[in-house]
CSV table of C-alpha atoms and ligand atoms in Angstrom, one decimal:
chain,number,residue,atom,x,y,z
A,4,MET,CA,14.6,-15.6,42.0
A,5,SER,CA,12.5,-15.2,39.0
A,6,GLU,CA,14.1,-14.2,35.5
A,7,ALA,CA,12.7,-11.0,33.8
A,8,ARG,CA,10.0,-11.1,31.2
A,9,ILE,CA,11.9,-10.4,27.7
A,10,ILE,CA,10.1,-7.3,26.0
A,11,ASP,CA,10.0,-8.7,22.1
A,12,GLY,CA,10.7,-5.7,20.1
A,13,LYS,CA,10.8,-7.6,17.0
A,14,ALA,CA,7.0,-8.7,17.6
A,15,LEU,CA,5.9,-5.3,18.4
A,16,ALA,CA,7.8,-3.7,15.6
A,17,ALA,CA,5.8,-6.2,13.2
A,18,SER,CA,2.5,-5.3,14.7
A,19,VAL,CA,3.3,-1.4,14.6
A,20,GLN,CA,4.2,-1.9,10.8
A,21,GLU,CA,1.0,-3.8,10.3
A,22,ARG,CA,-1.0,-1.0,11.6
A,23,VAL,CA,1.0,1.6,9.3
A,24,ALA,CA,0.4,-0.6,6.4
A,25,ALA,CA,-3.5,-0.6,7.1
A,26,ALA,CA,-3.2,3.1,7.5
A,27,VAL,CA,-1.4,3.6,4.2
A,28,SER,CA,-4.2,1.5,2.3
A,29,GLU,CA,-6.9,3.7,3.9
A,30,LEU,CA,-5.3,7.0,3.0
A,31,ARG,CA,-4.6,5.5,-0.7
A,32,MET,CA,-8.8,4.4,-0.7
A,33,LYS,CA,-10.2,7.5,0.9
A,34,HIS,CA,-8.0,10.3,0.1
A,35,SER,CA,-6.1,9.0,-3.0
A,36,PHE,CA,-3.0,9.3,-2.0
A,37,VAL,CA,0.5,7.0,-1.3
A,38,PRO,CA,2.8,8.7,1.6
A,39,GLY,CA,6.4,8.7,0.5
A,40,LEU,CA,9.9,8.7,2.4
A,41,ALA,CA,12.7,10.0,0.9
A,42,VAL,CA,16.3,8.7,2.8
A,43,VAL,CA,19.6,10.5,1.8
A,44,LEU,CA,22.9,8.7,2.7
A,45,VAL,CA,26.2,10.6,1.8
A,46,GLY,CA,29.4,8.4,1.6
A,47,ASP,CA,29.7,4.5,1.6
A,48,ASP,CA,29.7,3.6,5.3
A,49,PRO,CA,28.9,-0.4,5.1
A,50,ALA,CA,26.4,0.1,8.5
A,51,SER,CA,24.7,3.1,7.1
A,52,ARG,CA,24.2,1.5,3.9
A,53,VAL,CA,22.6,-1.7,5.6
A,54,TYR,CA,20.2,0.7,7.6
A,55,VAL,CA,19.2,3.0,4.5
A,56,ARG,CA,18.5,-0.5,2.6
A,57,ASN,CA,16.5,-1.8,5.8
A,58,LYS,CA,14.5,1.6,5.9
A,59,GLY,CA,13.7,1.5,2.0
A,60,ARG,CA,12.7,-2.1,2.1
A,61,ARG,CA,10.2,-1.6,5.4
A,62,THR,CA,9.0,1.7,3.6
A,63,THR,CA,7.9,-0.2,0.4
A,64,GLU,CA,6.4,-3.4,2.5
A,65,ALA,CA,4.2,-0.9,4.1
A,66,GLY,CA,3.1,0.3,1.0
A,67,MET,CA,4.4,3.5,0.8
A,68,LYS,CA,7.0,5.0,-1.7
A,69,SER,CA,10.7,4.9,-1.0
A,70,PHE,CA,13.2,7.3,-2.6
A,71,GLU,CA,16.8,6.6,-2.0
A,72,TYR,CA,19.8,9.1,-2.8
A,73,LEU,CA,23.2,7.6,-2.4
A,74,LEU,CA,25.6,10.6,-2.8
A,75,PRO,CA,29.4,10.4,-3.1
A,76,ALA,CA,31.4,10.9,-0.1
A,77,ASP,CA,33.0,14.1,-1.3
A,78,THR,CA,29.2,15.9,-1.8
A,79,THR,CA,29.5,19.4,-0.7
A,80,GLU,CA,27.4,20.7,1.8
A,81,LYS,CA,25.7,22.9,-0.7
A,82,ALA,CA,25.2,20.2,-3.1
A,83,LEU,CA,23.3,18.1,0.0
A,84,LEU,CA,21.3,21.5,0.9
A,85,ASP,CA,20.2,21.7,-2.8
A,86,ARG,CA,19.1,18.0,-2.8
A,87,ILE,CA,17.1,18.7,0.5
A,88,ARG,CA,15.4,21.7,-1.0
A,89,LEU,CA,14.4,19.7,-3.9
A,90,LEU,CA,12.7,17.0,-1.4
A,91,ASN,CA,11.0,19.9,0.6
A,92,GLU,CA,9.2,21.0,-2.4
A,93,SER,CA,8.4,17.4,-3.9
A,94,PRO,CA,4.6,16.7,-3.4
A,95,GLU,CA,5.5,12.9,-3.5
A,96,VAL,CA,7.8,13.2,-0.8
A,97,HIS,CA,6.4,13.6,2.9
A,98,GLY,CA,9.2,12.6,5.0
A,99,ILE,CA,12.9,13.3,4.6
A,100,LEU,CA,15.6,11.3,6.7
A,101,VAL,CA,19.3,12.1,6.2
A,102,GLN,CA,21.7,9.5,7.4
A,103,LEU,CA,23.9,10.6,10.1
A,104,PRO,CA,26.9,10.6,10.7
A,105,LEU,CA,27.7,12.7,7.6
A,106,PRO,CA,31.3,13.3,6.6
A,107,GLY,CA,33.4,15.9,8.1
A,108,GLN,CA,32.8,18.5,5.2
A,109,ILE,CA,29.2,18.8,6.0
A,110,ASP,CA,28.1,20.4,9.1
A,111,PRO,CA,25.0,18.2,10.2
A,112,ALA,CA,23.4,21.1,12.2
A,113,ARG,CA,22.7,23.0,8.9
A,114,VAL,CA,21.4,19.9,7.2
A,115,ILE,CA,18.9,19.3,9.9
A,116,ASP,CA,18.2,22.9,10.1
A,117,ALA,CA,17.4,22.7,6.2
A,118,ILE,CA,14.6,20.1,6.3
A,119,ASP,CA,11.0,21.4,6.2
A,120,PRO,CA,9.9,20.7,10.2
A,121,ASP,CA,6.7,19.2,8.7
A,122,LYS,CA,8.8,16.6,6.9
A,123,ASP,CA,11.4,15.9,9.6
A,124,VAL,CA,10.4,12.2,10.4
A,125,ASP,CA,13.5,12.1,12.6
A,126,GLY,CA,12.2,14.4,14.7
A,127,PHE,CA,15.6,16.5,15.0
A,128,HIS,CA,15.0,19.9,13.8
A,129,VAL,CA,14.9,22.7,16.6
A,130,ILE,CA,11.4,23.4,15.8
A,131,ASN,CA,10.2,19.8,16.6
A,132,ALA,CA,12.4,19.7,19.5
A,133,GLY,CA,10.8,22.8,20.8
A,134,ARG,CA,7.1,21.3,20.0
A,135,LEU,CA,8.0,18.2,22.0
A,136,ALA,CA,9.2,20.5,25.0
A,137,VAL,CA,6.3,22.6,25.3
A,138,GLY,CA,4.0,19.7,24.6
A,139,ARG,CA,2.4,21.0,21.0
A,140,PRO,CA,2.1,18.2,18.2
A,141,GLY,CA,4.9,17.8,16.3
A,142,LEU,CA,7.1,14.9,14.5
A,143,VAL,CA,9.0,13.0,17.8
A,144,PRO,CA,12.3,11.4,17.2
A,145,CYS,CA,11.7,7.7,16.4
A,146,THR,CA,14.2,5.7,18.9
A,147,PRO,CA,12.6,7.3,22.2
A,148,LEU,CA,9.0,7.0,20.6
A,149,GLY,CA,10.1,3.1,20.4
A,150,CYS,CA,11.5,3.1,23.8
A,151,VAL,CA,8.0,4.3,25.4
A,152,LEU,CA,6.1,1.6,23.7
A,153,LEU,CA,8.4,-1.1,24.5
A,154,ALA,CA,8.2,0.2,28.3
A,155,LYS,CA,4.4,0.4,28.1
A,156,GLN,CA,4.5,-3.5,26.9
A,157,ALA,CA,5.6,-4.3,30.4
A,158,ARG,CA,3.3,-1.7,32.2
A,159,GLU,CA,0.6,0.1,30.4
A,160,ASP,CA,0.4,2.9,32.8
A,161,LEU,CA,3.6,4.6,33.6
A,162,SER,CA,2.5,7.3,35.9
A,163,GLY,CA,4.4,8.1,38.8
A,164,LEU,CA,7.3,6.0,38.2
A,165,GLU,CA,10.4,7.2,38.8
A,166,ALA,CA,12.4,7.1,35.7
A,167,VAL,CA,16.2,7.3,34.9
A,168,ILE,CA,17.9,8.0,31.9
A,169,ILE,CA,21.5,7.3,31.3
A,170,GLY,CA,22.5,9.5,28.3
A,171,ARG,CA,21.6,13.0,27.3
A,172,SER,CA,21.8,12.9,23.4
A,173,ASN,CA,19.6,15.0,21.5
A,174,ILE,CA,18.3,12.0,19.5
A,175,VAL,CA,17.6,9.8,22.4
A,176,GLY,CA,18.0,10.9,25.9
A,177,LYS,CA,16.6,14.6,26.0
A,178,PRO,CA,13.7,13.4,23.8
A,179,LEU,CA,12.7,10.4,25.5
A,180,ALA,CA,12.8,12.5,28.8
A,181,GLN,CA,10.1,14.7,27.7
A,182,LEU,CA,8.0,11.9,26.3
A,183,LEU,CA,8.4,10.0,29.8
A,184,LEU,CA,7.5,13.3,31.4
A,185,ARG,CA,4.4,13.3,29.5
A,186,GLU,CA,3.8,10.0,30.8
A,187,ASN,CA,3.9,11.6,34.3
A,188,CYS,CA,7.4,9.8,35.3
A,189,THR,CA,9.6,11.7,37.6
A,190,VAL,CA,12.4,11.8,35.3
A,191,THR,CA,16.1,11.9,36.1
A,192,ILE,CA,18.8,12.4,33.0
A,193,ALA,CA,22.1,10.8,34.2
A,194,HIS,CA,25.6,11.3,32.2
A,195,SER,CA,29.1,11.1,32.0
A,196,ARG,CA,29.5,13.6,34.8
A,197,THR,CA,26.7,12.1,37.3
A,198,ARG,CA,27.9,11.1,40.7
A,199,ASP,CA,27.4,7.6,41.8
A,200,LEU,CA,25.6,6.4,38.7
A,201,PRO,CA,24.9,3.1,40.2
A,202,GLU,CA,22.9,4.6,43.3
A,203,VAL,CA,21.0,6.7,40.7
A,204,ALA,CA,20.2,3.7,38.4
A,205,ARG,CA,19.2,1.8,41.5
A,206,ARG,CA,16.2,4.6,42.0
A,207,ALA,CA,14.7,3.4,38.6
A,208,ASP,CA,11.3,1.9,38.2
A,209,VAL,CA,12.2,2.5,34.6
A,210,LEU,CA,15.9,2.3,33.6
A,211,VAL,CA,16.9,3.3,30.2
A,212,ALA,CA,20.5,3.1,29.1
A,213,ALA,CA,21.4,5.1,25.8
A,214,VAL,CA,25.2,5.4,26.2
A,215,GLY,CA,27.3,3.2,23.7
A,216,ARG,CA,29.1,1.7,26.6
A,217,PRO,CA,29.2,-2.2,25.9
A,218,GLU,CA,27.6,-3.6,29.6
A,219,LEU,CA,28.0,-0.5,31.4
A,220,VAL,CA,25.1,-1.2,33.8
A,221,ARG,CA,25.4,-4.1,35.7
A,222,GLY,CA,22.9,-6.2,37.7
A,223,GLU,CA,23.6,-4.8,40.9
A,224,TRP,CA,22.8,-1.3,39.4
A,225,ILE,CA,18.9,-2.3,38.8
A,226,LYS,CA,16.0,-2.2,41.2
A,227,ALA,CA,14.2,-5.7,41.6
A,228,GLY,CA,11.5,-5.7,39.4
A,229,ALA,CA,12.4,-2.6,37.3
A,230,ILE,CA,11.5,-2.5,33.4
A,231,VAL,CA,14.9,-1.9,31.6
A,232,ILE,CA,15.2,-0.5,28.3
A,233,ASP,CA,18.5,-1.1,26.5
A,234,VAL,CA,19.1,1.3,23.6
A,235,GLY,CA,22.7,0.7,23.4
A,236,ILE,CA,24.1,-1.3,19.9
A,237,ASN,CA,28.0,-1.9,20.5
A,238,ARG,CA,29.7,-4.3,18.4
A,239,VAL,CA,32.1,-6.4,20.5
A,240,ARG,CA,34.9,-9.1,19.5
A,241,ARG,CA,34.0,-12.7,20.8
A,242,GLU,CA,36.6,-15.1,22.4
A,243,ASP,CA,36.3,-16.8,18.9
A,244,GLY,CA,37.1,-13.6,17.2
A,245,LYS,CA,33.8,-13.1,15.5
A,246,ALA,CA,31.6,-9.9,16.1
A,247,ARG,CA,28.7,-9.7,18.0
A,248,LEU,CA,26.4,-7.0,19.3
A,249,VAL,CA,25.8,-6.1,22.9
A,250,GLY,CA,23.8,-3.4,24.7
A,251,ASP,CA,24.8,-1.1,27.3
A,252,VAL,CA,23.3,-3.7,30.1
A,253,ALA,CA,25.0,-6.6,31.2
A,254,PHE,CA,21.9,-8.8,30.2
A,255,ASP,CA,22.4,-12.1,31.8
A,256,GLU,CA,23.0,-10.2,35.3
A,257,ALA,CA,19.9,-7.8,34.4
A,258,THR,CA,17.4,-10.3,33.7
A,259,ALA,CA,18.1,-12.0,37.2
A,260,VAL,CA,16.8,-8.8,38.9
A,261,ALA,CA,14.7,-6.8,36.6
A,262,GLY,CA,11.2,-7.2,36.1
A,263,ALA,CA,11.3,-6.8,32.3
A,264,ILE,CA,14.0,-5.9,29.8
A,265,THR,CA,14.7,-5.4,26.0
A,266,PRO,CA,17.1,-7.6,24.6
A,267,VAL,CA,19.8,-6.4,22.2
A,268,PRO,CA,19.3,-7.4,19.2
A,269,GLY,CA,15.7,-7.7,18.9
A,270,GLY,CA,14.5,-4.9,21.4
A,271,VAL,CA,14.9,-1.1,20.6
A,272,GLY,CA,16.5,-1.4,17.2
A,273,PRO,CA,13.4,-2.8,15.3
A,274,MET,CA,11.1,-0.3,17.0
A,275,THR,CA,13.3,2.7,15.8
A,276,ILE,CA,12.3,1.8,11.8
A,277,ALA,CA,8.7,1.0,12.9
A,278,MET,CA,8.4,4.4,14.3
A,279,LEU,CA,9.9,5.9,11.2
A,280,LEU,CA,7.5,4.5,9.3
A,281,ALA,CA,4.7,5.6,11.4
A,282,ASN,CA,5.9,9.2,11.7
A,283,THR,CA,6.2,9.3,7.8
A,284,VAL,CA,2.1,8.4,7.8
A,285,LYS,CA,1.8,11.3,10.5
A,286,ALA,CA,3.7,13.9,8.4
A,287,ALA,CA,2.0,12.9,5.4
A,288,CYS,CA,-1.4,13.4,6.9
A,289,LEU,CA,-0.4,16.5,8.3
A,290,GLN,CA,0.9,18.0,5.1
A,291,ARG,CA,-2.3,16.7,3.3
A,292,GLY,CA,-4.8,18.0,6.1
A,293,VAL,CA,-6.2,14.7,6.6
A,294,PRO,CA,-7.2,13.3,10.1
A,295,LEU,CA,-4.6,10.3,11.5
A,296,PRO,CA,-6.3,6.9,10.5
A,297,ARG,CA,-7.6,5.6,13.7
A,298,MET,CA,-5.2,2.5,13.8
A,299,LEU,CA,-2.3,5.0,14.3
A,300,GLU,CA,-3.9,6.8,17.4
A,301,GLY,CA,-1.5,6.1,20.6
A,302,LEU,CA,1.7,5.6,18.3
B,28,LIG,P1,25.9,9.6,22.4
B,28,LIG,O1,27.1,9.5,22.1
B,28,LIG,O2,25.4,10.9,21.6
B,28,LIG,O3,25.7,10.0,23.8
B,28,LIG,C1,25.8,9.1,24.9
B,28,LIG,C2,25.5,9.8,26.1
B,28,LIG,O4,26.0,8.8,27.2
B,28,LIG,C3,26.3,11.0,26.5
B,28,LIG,O5,25.1,11.7,27.0
B,28,LIG,C4,27.1,10.7,27.5
B,28,LIG,O6,27.6,11.8,28.4
B,28,LIG,C5,26.8,9.5,28.2
B,28,LIG,N1,27.8,8.7,28.6
B,28,LIG,C6,28.9,8.2,28.2
B,28,LIG,N2,29.8,7.5,28.9
B,28,LIG,C7,29.0,7.5,29.8
B,28,LIG,C8,29.4,6.9,31.3
B,28,LIG,N3,30.5,6.1,31.3
B,28,LIG,N4,28.7,6.9,32.1
B,28,LIG,C9,27.5,7.6,32.2
B,28,LIG,N5,27.0,8.3,31.0
B,28,LIG,C10,27.9,8.2,30.0
B,28,LIG,O7,24.9,8.6,22.0
B,28,LIG,P2,23.6,8.3,21.2
B,28,LIG,O8,22.2,8.7,22.6
B,28,LIG,O9,23.5,8.7,19.8
B,28,LIG,O10,23.3,6.8,21.3
B,28,LIG,C11,23.6,6.0,22.4
B,28,LIG,C12,23.4,4.4,22.2
B,28,LIG,O11,22.4,4.1,21.6
B,28,LIG,C13,24.8,4.0,21.1
B,28,LIG,O12,25.1,2.8,21.5
B,28,LIG,C14,24.1,3.9,19.8
B,28,LIG,O13,24.4,3.2,18.9
B,28,LIG,C15,22.6,3.4,20.3
B,28,LIG,N6,21.6,4.0,19.5
B,28,LIG,C16,20.7,3.1,19.1
B,28,LIG,C17,19.5,3.4,18.6
B,28,LIG,C18,18.6,2.1,18.0
B,28,LIG,O14,17.8,2.2,17.1
B,28,LIG,N7,18.4,1.0,18.8
B,28,LIG,C19,19.2,4.7,17.6
B,28,LIG,C20,20.4,5.6,18.4
B,28,LIG,C21,21.5,5.1,19.2
B,28,LIG,P3,27.7,13.1,28.1
B,28,LIG,O15,26.8,13.7,27.5
B,28,LIG,O16,28.2,13.7,29.5
B,28,LIG,O17,29.0,13.1,27.3
């Protein structure tokens, strides 16, 4: 049996980042402004710190301005909302991202509601969720955007395909369902109450796992030739005691059946940051009333 093609998320993310950098320099030359992204982190969770640092580095590498706010773990909700208000008003800041999860004293829904929807580069605001649901232009969550571009690496036209998404979160599963509908897929969203999940998964021409359970999806759940997009990032202990990352899909089993598959790491993860950069440029163009540079069309 032939092995699945590995979809290289790192390479695709690098090419998206190059397009973003070219768009940023066009905006600087033609319209005399530079897009800016503000990232706010509350507390000192080590994984979140790494994410925030990476986002800042990639933002400046793409030629944009990066603003980082590292607030202490005991920051009050009011103090965070005040910070967001200032960022909403700042003409230098076109995108605002508050790193989740937040400490217990802060209600994440209130925080997301406070972000100006036109600066909501995570696409989590209900206004942007609504725009996506009714097919109006808006800012779309980064991970689902990345998933669609990765699937299109395997097959440019997804129209008419059966898509099954395992996971119904507001940040991955639900927005991805909307995007795949837009691509004319027939979409099923599965979750923890789905009856006979392996049988549902086997229907999929495009199977997306966004669950957070290491190697839940087995080889026998996958239809021969399917495109498999693995969103899961799970830290597990190896036999030698060291930590390693695995996805929600049993990769070795899956590659024997699937037509194409994203690895973990090196698949969806790098695309999420690349799409964040693209969303920041989109948000900046929207706010400045200038057309999106041509090289970002289709992202
Ligand atoms: P959530 O925990 O918010 O959602 C998980 C979903 O999986 C829920 O809908 C849940 O169902 C479903 N689920 C849980 N267990 C099962 C099961 N046994 N069978 C079927 N469905 C199940 O997670 P997220 O959407 O935030 O993230 C999912 C994964 O993706 C995580 O590993 C996360 O780390 C990763 N992730 C990766 C990103 C990247 O950049 N690569 C970005 C975002 C997330 P129910 O609703 O019924 O509880």
